Amino acid sequence: MTFGLTDKEVEVSRSKNGSNEISKKGNNSFIRLLIESLGDPIIKILLIALAIKVVFLFKNFDWYETIGILIAIFLASFISSISEYGSNKAFERLQKDSQQLLAKVYRNGQLSEIYTREIVVGDIVKLSSGDRVPADGKIISGNLSLDESFITGESKEVYKKSDVNNKKNNVYGGSVIYKGEATVKITAVGDSTFMGSISRQMQDNSEESPLKSRLRILAGSISKLGYIGAALASLSYLFIQIVVNNDFNLSLILATLKDFHLMMEYFIYTLTLSVTIIIMAVPEGLPMMITLVLSSNMKKMLKDHVLVRKLVGIETSGALNVLLCDKTGTLTEGKLKVMHLVSKDNISFSNLKSLTKYPKYENVVSKSLYLNNEATFSQGQIIGGNTTDRAILEFLGPLTIKERIITREEFNSDKKYSCVSCDDKKIYYKGASEVLLKKCNRFLSKEGDVLPLYEINAIKSSIDKYTREGYRVLVNAYSDQDDINNLVFISLIVISDTIRPEAKNSIETIQKAGIKVIMITGDAKETAISIGKQLGLINYDSIIITHDELEKLNDESLSKIAPKIAIIARALPQDKSRLVSIYKKNNLVVGMTGDGVNDALALKKSDVGFALGSGCEVAKEASDIVILDNNIHSICKAILYGRTIFKSIRKFIIYQLTVNTCALFLSIVGTLIGISTPITIIQMLWLNMIMDTFAGLAFSYEAPLPEYMEEKPKAKDEKIMNKYMLNQIVINGLYSAVLCILFLKLPFISNLFRQNSQGQYLMTAFFALFIFLGIMNSFLSRTHRLNFLAHLLKNRVFIIITFLIFATQIYIIYFGGNLFRTYGLTFKELIIVLVLSLSILPVDLIRKKILKNMHVSLGV
């Protein structure tokens, strides 16, 4: 027997073949994430506008405004990067346990324990029950029963043994050993392992998310609007300066055009005006608000057992059209339980005690199930074996059996049965009904007599009955003649995987949200149909299709029936990836659950990959969201949070663009009617703080309302700006702007305030009016309901921030002085300003009533 590698051989192997760690392509450092965040469409526009100011307008520079915008950009990028970086670190902490596992390895002639990451090609590893295989290798002695479900997608155990002429002696890193002991020679480590090869494919760049796509389109529309506004304002300004101020006199106009220094002054001003208007048009607080709403909800979701690995994955989950969902562990509890043993006479035994009245029958049943079982009791706990064996042993309980096993033939997925020969001269079989039942020509009666079995139709009927009810059915039999074709039927073993209590209601909620749920299972079609009916997945025109039937369809045919598919039975890993591609080609947003290496490609390909918390690390690495409790209800919550986030973003856009529209209109029209700078730079800085930082924080805490799950999902190509939003932005924005202009230009309004030569009190009142209008617009942007205070108490952060803004503004009015150009108002003047700002409430109410009467869809 070999005693393993020497230290020198280890170093040579490591330098040649690498270490046992799966590398990550383009590791997302904080700096890398920060740079990537600057690619946000809105931030790009702002950066371009600021670049123009720096290059062309250095002498006439608005440093306060520029610094304010730079702060907004920095905060948005910094918070986004730190949130995603923190999320990645949290995910890495989840992987810590797997990285710190120890393995027993022969080194320098001795058996020692080392970290799995230190294993190299050529190492001789000793493996036994409960161990995780540290890397790919070949069994050189012994035999193992392993869980390779992360590769195959099947929960059945796989048996491997030493056989130089058979590839079945290969074991793969990540497999868990149920039972047995073996010595394995490592043949591949790290990136060269099977898991490593899959992991590399997972690290390609993902497609653009629906949110980013919508923001890119919005940025394009806003920039066009800004460019048009800038052009109109610039042309208007030049027309007034060159033509109107020269009384349309051609000679004076030509003289002005020839005055180079004067024209340069006009040009510099128009450039300043243009950049200002473009910046006013752009909602520069949007990137930061999106980051705040995503990161704040990420923390809430973690409390609901949902770990968000990629921030944009939250919003995208709210846009789902299709959810491909694994049955085991997600819709069911993933814990098998023996419900009944059924005799040939169709008598059902729900526990071992119910067999005591038939002692001879009980003796054979107990022996057959106890001996033909890979699981065992250890210190009161069931260990080893597969899930089926453990469920059977739990049904039996601890027993004392005097018979001993002579030979064992372990379960094989090809033969679909296991058997043991014992010293009572019997061979006990357990396996698939379609394999063993037809080999039975006798049966054991409940009295313990062996009688001829003339026909098996009655037993088949029982099998069909239980299968249709969603149970898995095995046959238990024995032979006393060492002949598998001459079996004695003992009983049926009826096994259930209990449906989660909350699964049906969660699926119903998801379906009400307009999301198609497709169950994917390895179960037989009849079992899948039964479970699908219990979960409410099947209706009159639903299609239940197996892998074999799926294979016969080309993509075009599959695409035609895809809207009606409810269940995929006997599914294989490639079916998931194919379905994801089909639905995405139909322009649908697709989500998928998965837990194994075999699911990783489909998880990566889907718009939102939900990895199960109990799944393998490669699946989690490929996912956007990890469902820590494996529960469909948690996915339901993720969808609700996603929709809440999208609505919060839309609400904030309404607020920002309403205020921006007002400011934009004032800038363009104000230039024409002699109102150049009604808001000072310091006042604008305070306004930007309200609009960007405070409002972004307030809107990011909007409550997830159950009513959102009654709406249909947004189309993948639906613009972020809808007709309702545009209507509110234009009407409320223009009303606010007109009110501001009338406030400054109408004598009867200015006469309501104290007069002085500088108009200090009027401008103080104007600044207060502009801020209070912004506050009122924030309330109106929160809800489409006629009651603008609807659900307000569910967002206490909004209430607190709004109160602080109002209180701060009152303080600025009376104590701002020359810095803020505010000189106090009498109580009467303050009331007048408040009443004027409140006037937007009836305007908005009338707007909503008109839209409702026109049957226009209200809301975001």
PDB file of C-alpha atoms in Angstrom, residues 293 297 300 640-641 643-645 647-648 651 698-708 782 790-798:
ATOM      1  CA  VAL A 293     -33.879  51.011  -1.857  1.00  0.00           C
ATOM      2  CA  ASN A 297     -34.626  45.884   1.273  1.00  0.00           C
ATOM      3  CA  LYS A 300     -35.107  43.163   5.370  1.00  0.00           C
ATOM      4  CA  LEU A 640     -43.128  41.012  -3.355  1.00  0.00           C
ATOM      5  CA  TYR A 641     -39.989  42.889  -2.314  1.00  0.00           C
ATOM      6  CA  ARG A 643     -42.281  44.698  -6.937  1.00  0.00           C
ATOM      7  CA  THR A 644     -42.142  47.051  -3.975  1.00  0.00           C
ATOM      8  CA  ILE A 645     -38.694  48.207  -5.029  1.00  0.00           C
ATOM      9  CA  LYS A 647     -42.752  50.892  -7.376  1.00  0.00           C
ATOM     10  CA  SER A 648     -40.540  52.801  -4.932  1.00  0.00           C
ATOM     11  CA  LYS A 651     -42.531  56.950  -7.047  1.00  0.00           C
ATOM     12  CA  ALA A 698     -37.569  58.242   2.553  1.00  0.00           C
ATOM     13  CA  PHE A 699     -38.850  56.515  -0.586  1.00  0.00           C
ATOM     14  CA  SER A 700     -36.534  53.532  -0.120  1.00  0.00           C
ATOM     15  CA  TYR A 701     -38.531  52.465   2.963  1.00  0.00           C
ATOM     16  CA  GLU A 702     -41.902  52.112   1.254  1.00  0.00           C
ATOM     17  CA  ALA A 703     -43.763  49.114   2.715  1.00  0.00           C
ATOM     18  CA  PRO A 704     -44.325  45.923   0.677  1.00  0.00           C
ATOM     19  CA  LEU A 705     -48.112  45.838   0.276  1.00  0.00           C
ATOM     20  CA  PRO A 706     -49.883  42.495  -0.423  1.00  0.00           C
ATOM     21  CA  GLU A 707     -51.955  44.249  -3.088  1.00  0.00           C
ATOM     22  CA  TYR A 708     -48.834  44.417  -5.278  1.00  0.00           C
ATOM     23  CA  ARG A 782     -46.184  58.152  -2.753  1.00  0.00           C
ATOM     24  CA  ALA A 790     -52.768  56.085   2.349  1.00  0.00           C
ATOM     25  CA  HIS A 791     -50.406  53.599   4.087  1.00  0.00           C
ATOM     26  CA  LEU A 792     -48.331  56.525   5.355  1.00  0.00           C
ATOM     27  CA  LEU A 793     -47.900  55.001   8.820  1.00  0.00           C
ATOM     28  CA  LYS A 794     -46.200  51.971   7.265  1.00  0.00           C
ATOM     29  CA  ASN A 795     -43.301  54.198   6.217  1.00  0.00           C
ATOM     30  CA  ARG A 796     -42.234  55.895   9.416  1.00  0.00           C
ATOM     31  CA  VAL A 797     -38.886  56.864   7.905  1.00  0.00           C
ATOM     32  CA  PHE A 798     -40.787  59.002   5.366  1.00  0.00           C
TER      33      PHE A 798
END
